[in-house]
PDB file of C-alpha atoms in Angstrom:
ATOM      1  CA  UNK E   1     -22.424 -66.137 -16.393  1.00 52.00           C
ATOM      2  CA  UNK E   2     -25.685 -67.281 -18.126  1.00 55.00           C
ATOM      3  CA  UNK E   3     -27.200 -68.018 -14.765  1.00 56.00           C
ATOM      4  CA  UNK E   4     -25.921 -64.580 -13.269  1.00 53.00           C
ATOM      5  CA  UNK E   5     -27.634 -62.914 -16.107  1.00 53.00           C
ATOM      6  CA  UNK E   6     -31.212 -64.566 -15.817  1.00 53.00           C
ATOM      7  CA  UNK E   7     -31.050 -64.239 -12.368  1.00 56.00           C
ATOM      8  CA  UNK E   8     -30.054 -60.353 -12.573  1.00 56.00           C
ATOM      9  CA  UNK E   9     -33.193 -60.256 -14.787  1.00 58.00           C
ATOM     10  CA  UNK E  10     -35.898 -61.759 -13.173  1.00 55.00           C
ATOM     11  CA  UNK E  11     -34.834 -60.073  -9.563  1.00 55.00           C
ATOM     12  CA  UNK E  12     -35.389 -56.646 -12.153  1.00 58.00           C
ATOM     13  CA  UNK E  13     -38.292 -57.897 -13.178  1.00 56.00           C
ATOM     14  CA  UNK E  14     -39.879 -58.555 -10.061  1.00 50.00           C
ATOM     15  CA  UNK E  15     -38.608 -55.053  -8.856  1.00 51.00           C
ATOM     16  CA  UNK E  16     -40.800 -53.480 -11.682  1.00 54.00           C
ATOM     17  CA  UNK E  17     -43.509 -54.971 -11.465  1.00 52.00           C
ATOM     18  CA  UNK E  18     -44.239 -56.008  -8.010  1.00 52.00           C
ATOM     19  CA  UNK E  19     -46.283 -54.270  -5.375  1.00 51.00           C
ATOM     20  CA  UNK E  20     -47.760 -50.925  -4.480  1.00 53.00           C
ATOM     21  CA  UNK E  21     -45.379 -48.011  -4.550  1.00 51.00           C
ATOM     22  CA  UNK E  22     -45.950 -45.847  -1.828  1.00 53.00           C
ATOM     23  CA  UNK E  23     -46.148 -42.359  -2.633  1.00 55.00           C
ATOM     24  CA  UNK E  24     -45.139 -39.767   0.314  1.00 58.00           C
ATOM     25  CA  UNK E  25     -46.806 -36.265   0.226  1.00 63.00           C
ATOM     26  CA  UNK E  26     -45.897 -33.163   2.331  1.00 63.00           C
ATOM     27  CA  UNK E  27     -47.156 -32.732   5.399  1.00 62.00           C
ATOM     28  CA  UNK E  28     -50.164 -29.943   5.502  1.00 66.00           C
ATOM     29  CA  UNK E  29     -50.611 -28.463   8.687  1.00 68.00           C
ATOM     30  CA  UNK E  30     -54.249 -27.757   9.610  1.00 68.00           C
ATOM     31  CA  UNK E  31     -55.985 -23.975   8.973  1.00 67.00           C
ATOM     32  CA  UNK E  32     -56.292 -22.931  12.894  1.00 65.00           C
ATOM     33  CA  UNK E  33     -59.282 -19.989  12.738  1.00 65.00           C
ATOM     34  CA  UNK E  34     -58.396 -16.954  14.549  1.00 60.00           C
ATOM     35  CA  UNK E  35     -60.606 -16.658  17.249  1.00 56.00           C
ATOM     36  CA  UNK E  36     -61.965 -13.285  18.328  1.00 53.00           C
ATOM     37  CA  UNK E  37     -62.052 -12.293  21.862  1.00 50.00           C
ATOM     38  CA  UNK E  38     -64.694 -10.740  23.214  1.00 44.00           C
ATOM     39  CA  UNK E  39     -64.632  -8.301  26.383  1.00 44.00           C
ATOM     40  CA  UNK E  40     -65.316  -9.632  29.978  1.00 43.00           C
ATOM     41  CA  UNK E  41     -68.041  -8.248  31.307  1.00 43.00           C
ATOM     42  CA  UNK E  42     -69.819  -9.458  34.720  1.00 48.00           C
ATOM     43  CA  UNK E  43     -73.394 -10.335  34.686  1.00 44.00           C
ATOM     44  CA  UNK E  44     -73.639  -7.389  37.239  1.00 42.00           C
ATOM     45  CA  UNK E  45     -72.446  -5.360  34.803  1.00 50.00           C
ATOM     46  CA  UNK E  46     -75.404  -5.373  32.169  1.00 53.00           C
ATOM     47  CA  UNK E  47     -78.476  -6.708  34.591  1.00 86.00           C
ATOM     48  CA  UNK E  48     -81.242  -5.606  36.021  1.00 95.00           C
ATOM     49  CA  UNK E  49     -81.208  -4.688  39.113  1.00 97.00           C
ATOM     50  CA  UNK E  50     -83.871  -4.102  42.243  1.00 97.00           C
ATOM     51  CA  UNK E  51     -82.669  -2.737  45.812  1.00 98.00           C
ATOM     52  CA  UNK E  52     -84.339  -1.201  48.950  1.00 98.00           C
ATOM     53  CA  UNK E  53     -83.003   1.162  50.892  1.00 98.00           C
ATOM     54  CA  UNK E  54     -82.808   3.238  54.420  1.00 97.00           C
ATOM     55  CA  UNK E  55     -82.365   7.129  54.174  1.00 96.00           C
ATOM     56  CA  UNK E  56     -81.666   9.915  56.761  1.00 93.00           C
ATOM     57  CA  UNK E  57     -83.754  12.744  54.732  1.00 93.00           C
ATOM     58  CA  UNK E  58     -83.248  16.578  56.165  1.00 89.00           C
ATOM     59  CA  UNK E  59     -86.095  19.042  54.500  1.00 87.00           C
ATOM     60  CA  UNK E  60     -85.312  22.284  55.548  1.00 86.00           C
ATOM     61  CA  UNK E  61     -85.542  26.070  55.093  1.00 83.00           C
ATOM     62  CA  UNK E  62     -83.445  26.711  52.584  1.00 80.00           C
ATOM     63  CA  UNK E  63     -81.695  29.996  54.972  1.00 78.00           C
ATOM     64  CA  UNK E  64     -81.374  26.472  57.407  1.00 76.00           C
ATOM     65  CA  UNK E  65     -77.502  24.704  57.806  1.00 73.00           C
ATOM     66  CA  UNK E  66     -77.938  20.946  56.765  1.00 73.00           C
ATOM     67  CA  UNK E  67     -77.395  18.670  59.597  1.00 68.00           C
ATOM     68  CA  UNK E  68     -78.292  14.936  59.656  1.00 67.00           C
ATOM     69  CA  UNK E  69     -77.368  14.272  63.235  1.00 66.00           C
ATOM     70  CA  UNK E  70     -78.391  17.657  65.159  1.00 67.00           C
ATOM     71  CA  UNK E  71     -81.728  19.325  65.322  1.00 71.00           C
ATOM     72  CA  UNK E  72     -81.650  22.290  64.258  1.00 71.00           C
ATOM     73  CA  UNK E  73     -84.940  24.703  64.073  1.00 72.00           C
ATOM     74  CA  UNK E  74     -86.433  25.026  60.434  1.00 76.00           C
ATOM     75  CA  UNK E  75     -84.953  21.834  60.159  1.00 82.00           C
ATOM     76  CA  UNK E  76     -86.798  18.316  59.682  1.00 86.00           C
ATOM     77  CA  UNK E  77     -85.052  14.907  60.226  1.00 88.00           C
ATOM     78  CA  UNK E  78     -86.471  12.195  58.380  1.00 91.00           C
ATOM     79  CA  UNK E  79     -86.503   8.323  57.905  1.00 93.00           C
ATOM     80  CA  UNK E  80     -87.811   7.167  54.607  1.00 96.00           C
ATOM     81  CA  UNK E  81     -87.464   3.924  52.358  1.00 98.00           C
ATOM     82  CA  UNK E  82     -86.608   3.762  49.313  1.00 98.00           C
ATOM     83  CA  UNK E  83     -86.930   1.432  46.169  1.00 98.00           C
ATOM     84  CA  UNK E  84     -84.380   1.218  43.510  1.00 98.00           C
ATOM     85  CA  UNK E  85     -84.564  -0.331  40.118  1.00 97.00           C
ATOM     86  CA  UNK E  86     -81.901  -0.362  37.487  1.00 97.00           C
ATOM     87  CA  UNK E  87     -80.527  -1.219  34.292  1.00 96.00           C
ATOM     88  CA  UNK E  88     -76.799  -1.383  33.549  1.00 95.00           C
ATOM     89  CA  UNK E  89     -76.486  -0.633  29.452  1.00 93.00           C
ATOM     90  CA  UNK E  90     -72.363  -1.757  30.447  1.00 92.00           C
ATOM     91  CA  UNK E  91     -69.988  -1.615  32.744  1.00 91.00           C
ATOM     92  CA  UNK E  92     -69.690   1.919  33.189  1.00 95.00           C
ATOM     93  CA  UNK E  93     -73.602   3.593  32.420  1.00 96.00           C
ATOM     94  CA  UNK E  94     -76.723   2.707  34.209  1.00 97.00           C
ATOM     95  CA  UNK E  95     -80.220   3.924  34.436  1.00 97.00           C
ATOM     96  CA  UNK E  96     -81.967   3.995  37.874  1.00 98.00           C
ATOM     97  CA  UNK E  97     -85.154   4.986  38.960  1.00 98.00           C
ATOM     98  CA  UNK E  98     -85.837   5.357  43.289  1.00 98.00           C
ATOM     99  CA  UNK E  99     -89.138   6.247  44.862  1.00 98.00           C
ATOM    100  CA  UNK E 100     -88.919   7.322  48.411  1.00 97.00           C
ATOM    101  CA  UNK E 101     -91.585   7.560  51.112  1.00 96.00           C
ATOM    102  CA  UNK E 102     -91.396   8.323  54.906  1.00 94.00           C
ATOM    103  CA  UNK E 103     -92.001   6.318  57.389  1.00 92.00           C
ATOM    104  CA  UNK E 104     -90.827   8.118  60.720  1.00 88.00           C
ATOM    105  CA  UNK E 105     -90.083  11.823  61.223  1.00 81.00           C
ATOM    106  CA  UNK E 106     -88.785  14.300  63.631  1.00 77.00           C
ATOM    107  CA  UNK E 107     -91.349  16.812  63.824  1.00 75.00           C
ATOM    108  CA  UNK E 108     -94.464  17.395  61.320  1.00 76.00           C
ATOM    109  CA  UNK E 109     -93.590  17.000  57.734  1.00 85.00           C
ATOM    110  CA  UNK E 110     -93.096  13.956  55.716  1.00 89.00           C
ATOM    111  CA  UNK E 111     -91.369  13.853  52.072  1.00 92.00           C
ATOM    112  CA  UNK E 112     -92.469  11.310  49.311  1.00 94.00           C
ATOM    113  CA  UNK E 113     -90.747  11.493  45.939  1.00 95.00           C
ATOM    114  CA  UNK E 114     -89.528   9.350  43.121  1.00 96.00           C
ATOM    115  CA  UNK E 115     -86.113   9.897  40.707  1.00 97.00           C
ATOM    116  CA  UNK E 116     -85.000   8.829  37.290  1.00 98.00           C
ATOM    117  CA  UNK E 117     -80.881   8.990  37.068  1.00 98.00           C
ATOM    118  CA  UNK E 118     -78.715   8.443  34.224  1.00 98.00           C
ATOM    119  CA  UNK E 119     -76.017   6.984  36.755  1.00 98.00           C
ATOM    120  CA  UNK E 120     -71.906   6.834  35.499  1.00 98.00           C
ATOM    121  CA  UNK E 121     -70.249   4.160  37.311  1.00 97.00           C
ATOM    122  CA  UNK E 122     -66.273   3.289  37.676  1.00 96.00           C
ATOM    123  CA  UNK E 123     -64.922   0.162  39.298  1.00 95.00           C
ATOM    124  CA  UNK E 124     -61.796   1.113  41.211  1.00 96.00           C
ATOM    125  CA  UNK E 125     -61.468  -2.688  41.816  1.00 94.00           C
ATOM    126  CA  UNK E 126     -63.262  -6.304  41.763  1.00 92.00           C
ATOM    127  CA  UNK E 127     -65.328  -5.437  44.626  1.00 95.00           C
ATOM    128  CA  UNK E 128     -65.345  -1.709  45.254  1.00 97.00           C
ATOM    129  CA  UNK E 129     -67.404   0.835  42.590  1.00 97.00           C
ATOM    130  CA  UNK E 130     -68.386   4.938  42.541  1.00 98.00           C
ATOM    131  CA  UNK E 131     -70.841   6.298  41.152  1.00 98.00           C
ATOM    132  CA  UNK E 132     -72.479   9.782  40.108  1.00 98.00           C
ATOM    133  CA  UNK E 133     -76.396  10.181  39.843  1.00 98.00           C
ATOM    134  CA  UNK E 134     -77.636  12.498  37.404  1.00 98.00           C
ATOM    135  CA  UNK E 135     -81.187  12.999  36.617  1.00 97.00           C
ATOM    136  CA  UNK E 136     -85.042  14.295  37.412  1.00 96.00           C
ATOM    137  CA  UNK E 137     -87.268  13.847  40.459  1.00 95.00           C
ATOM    138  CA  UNK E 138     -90.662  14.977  41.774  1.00 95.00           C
ATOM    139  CA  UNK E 139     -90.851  16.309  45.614  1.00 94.00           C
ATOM    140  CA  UNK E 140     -94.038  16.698  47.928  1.00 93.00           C
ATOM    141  CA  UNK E 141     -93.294  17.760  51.278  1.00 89.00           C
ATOM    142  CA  UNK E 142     -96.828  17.042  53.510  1.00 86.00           C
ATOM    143  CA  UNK E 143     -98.113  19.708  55.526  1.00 78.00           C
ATOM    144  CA  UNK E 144     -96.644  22.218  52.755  1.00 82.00           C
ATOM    145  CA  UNK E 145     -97.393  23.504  49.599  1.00 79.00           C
ATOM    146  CA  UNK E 146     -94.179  22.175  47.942  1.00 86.00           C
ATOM    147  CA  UNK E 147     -94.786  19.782  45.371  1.00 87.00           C
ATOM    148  CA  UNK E 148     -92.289  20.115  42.656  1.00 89.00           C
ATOM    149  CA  UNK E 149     -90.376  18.957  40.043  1.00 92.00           C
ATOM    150  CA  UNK E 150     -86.304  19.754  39.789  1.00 89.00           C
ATOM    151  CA  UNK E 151     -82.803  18.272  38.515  1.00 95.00           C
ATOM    152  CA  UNK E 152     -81.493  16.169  41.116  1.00 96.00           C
ATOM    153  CA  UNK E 153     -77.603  14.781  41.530  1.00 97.00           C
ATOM    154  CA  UNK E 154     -75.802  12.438  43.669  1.00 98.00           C
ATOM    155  CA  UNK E 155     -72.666  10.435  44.322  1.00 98.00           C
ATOM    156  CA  UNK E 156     -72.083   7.209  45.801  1.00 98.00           C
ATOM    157  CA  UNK E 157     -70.169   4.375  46.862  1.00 98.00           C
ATOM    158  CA  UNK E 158     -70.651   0.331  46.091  1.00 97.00           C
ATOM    159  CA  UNK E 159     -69.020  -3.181  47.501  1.00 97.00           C
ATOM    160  CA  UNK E 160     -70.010  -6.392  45.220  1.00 96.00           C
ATOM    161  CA  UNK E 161     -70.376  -8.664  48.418  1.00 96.00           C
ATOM    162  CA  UNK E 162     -71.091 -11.439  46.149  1.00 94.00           C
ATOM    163  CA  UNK E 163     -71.567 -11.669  42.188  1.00 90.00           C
ATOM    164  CA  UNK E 164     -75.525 -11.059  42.769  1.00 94.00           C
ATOM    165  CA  UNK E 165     -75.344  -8.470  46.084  1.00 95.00           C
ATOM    166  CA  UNK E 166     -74.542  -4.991  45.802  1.00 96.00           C
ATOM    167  CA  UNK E 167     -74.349  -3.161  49.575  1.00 98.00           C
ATOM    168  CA  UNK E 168     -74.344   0.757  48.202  1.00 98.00           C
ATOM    169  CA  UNK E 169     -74.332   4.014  50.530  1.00 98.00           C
ATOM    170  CA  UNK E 170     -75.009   7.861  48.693  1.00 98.00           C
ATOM    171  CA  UNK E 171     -76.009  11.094  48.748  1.00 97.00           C
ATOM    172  CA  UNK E 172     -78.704  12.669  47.363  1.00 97.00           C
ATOM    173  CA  UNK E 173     -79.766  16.348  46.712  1.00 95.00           C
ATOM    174  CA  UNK E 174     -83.500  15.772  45.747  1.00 94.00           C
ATOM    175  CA  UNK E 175     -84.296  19.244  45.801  1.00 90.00           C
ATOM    176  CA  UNK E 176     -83.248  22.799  46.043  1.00 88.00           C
ATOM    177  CA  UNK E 177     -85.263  26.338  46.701  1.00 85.00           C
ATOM    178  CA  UNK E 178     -88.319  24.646  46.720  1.00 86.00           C
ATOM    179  CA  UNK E 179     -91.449  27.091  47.000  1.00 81.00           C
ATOM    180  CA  UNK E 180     -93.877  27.285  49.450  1.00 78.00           C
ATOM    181  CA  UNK E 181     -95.943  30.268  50.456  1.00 73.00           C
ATOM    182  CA  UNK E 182     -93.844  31.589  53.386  1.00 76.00           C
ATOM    183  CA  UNK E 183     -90.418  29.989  52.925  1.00 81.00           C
ATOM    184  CA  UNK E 184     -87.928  27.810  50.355  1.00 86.00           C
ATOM    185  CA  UNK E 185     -87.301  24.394  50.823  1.00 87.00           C
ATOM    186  CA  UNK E 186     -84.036  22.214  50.201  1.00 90.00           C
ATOM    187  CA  UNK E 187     -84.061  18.400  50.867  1.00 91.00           C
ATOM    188  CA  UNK E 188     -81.512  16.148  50.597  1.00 93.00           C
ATOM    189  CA  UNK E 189     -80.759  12.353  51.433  1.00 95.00           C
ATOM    190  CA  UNK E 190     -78.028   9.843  53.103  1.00 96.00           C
ATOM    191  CA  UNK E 191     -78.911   6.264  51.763  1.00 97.00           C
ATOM    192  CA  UNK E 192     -77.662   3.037  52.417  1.00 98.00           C
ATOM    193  CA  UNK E 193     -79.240  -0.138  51.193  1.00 98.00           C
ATOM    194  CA  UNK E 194     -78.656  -3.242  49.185  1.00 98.00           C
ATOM    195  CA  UNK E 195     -79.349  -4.130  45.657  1.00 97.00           C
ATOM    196  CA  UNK E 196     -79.820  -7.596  43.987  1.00 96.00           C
ATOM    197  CA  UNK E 197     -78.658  -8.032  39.957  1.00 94.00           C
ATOM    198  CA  UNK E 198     -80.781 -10.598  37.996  1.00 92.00           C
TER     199      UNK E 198
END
């Protein structure tokens, strides 16, 4: 009984005061920052942008029917080319300025002019984008006496063949009533071209 008792003791003892105790302490589960998203927007979104262009131009009498494709007298068919610059501010504004020179016409008169468009823009998918073109030009038809300044509008189509190539095709009304001494002039424009987004 003795020995029971001393032994009972010591293995107490030794339970006391032996080794580390391990202390256990809740698990804390790591602060996770919310992240904030930010819009997708394509670099040829918000880039600068610099494009050339062909353009069927008709200056005519104003009393004269547009026609691209027929002649048609009072009428004057025109090839120019034009250089585009933009800005897109986002994904739906830009700002564009053209200037616009001939370089082959149909009978006497050539047409040199330049544009600065505030220009709303809507993708209708990946690849495919419209556009409006709102904004002021200057007009000077050779071998007449216009040379003026007006609002001008048009509306156009895009294709992103690539993430840096735009192919675009529009219209153009660069000018309307236009005085000269005898007659009124109207000129508008059918452009297709390609631009390139930096």
């Amino acid at each position: 009984m003795k020995k029971l008792l001393v032994t009972t003791m010591a293995l107490s003892g030794l339970l006391m005061a032996g080794g580390d105790v391990v202390s256990v302490e809740p698990a804390v589960e790591p602060v996770v920052e919310p992240v904030m998203e930010t819009p997708i927007v394509s670099e040829s979104q918000r880039s600068m942008y610099l494009g050339l262009g062909l353009a069927a131009v008709s200056a005519r009498d104003t009393d004269t029917d547009l026609s691209f494709f027929d002649e048609e007298a009072g009428q004057d068919r025109l090839g120019n080319v034009a250089l585009i610059g933009g800005y897109c501010l986002n994904r739906y504004v830009a700002l564009e300025g053209r200037f616009t020179t001939t370089f082959a016409e149909s009978d006497v008169v050539e047409l040199e002019g330049y544009s600065l468009f505030v220009k709303p823009q809507y993708s209708l998918s990946d690849e495919i984008g419209i556009y409006a073109l709102l904004g002021y030009g200057h007009v000077e038809i050779d071998d007449t006496d216009v040379s003026e300044e007006a609002f001008q509008w048009g509306l156009g189509i895009s294709y992103a063949a690539t993430d840096e190539i735009e192919l675009f095709m529009d219209y153009t009304s660069l000018g309307s009533d236009m005085d000269d001494v005898m007659i009124e002039w109207d000129a508008d424009a059918w452009t297709i071209g390609a631009a390139y987004h930096f």
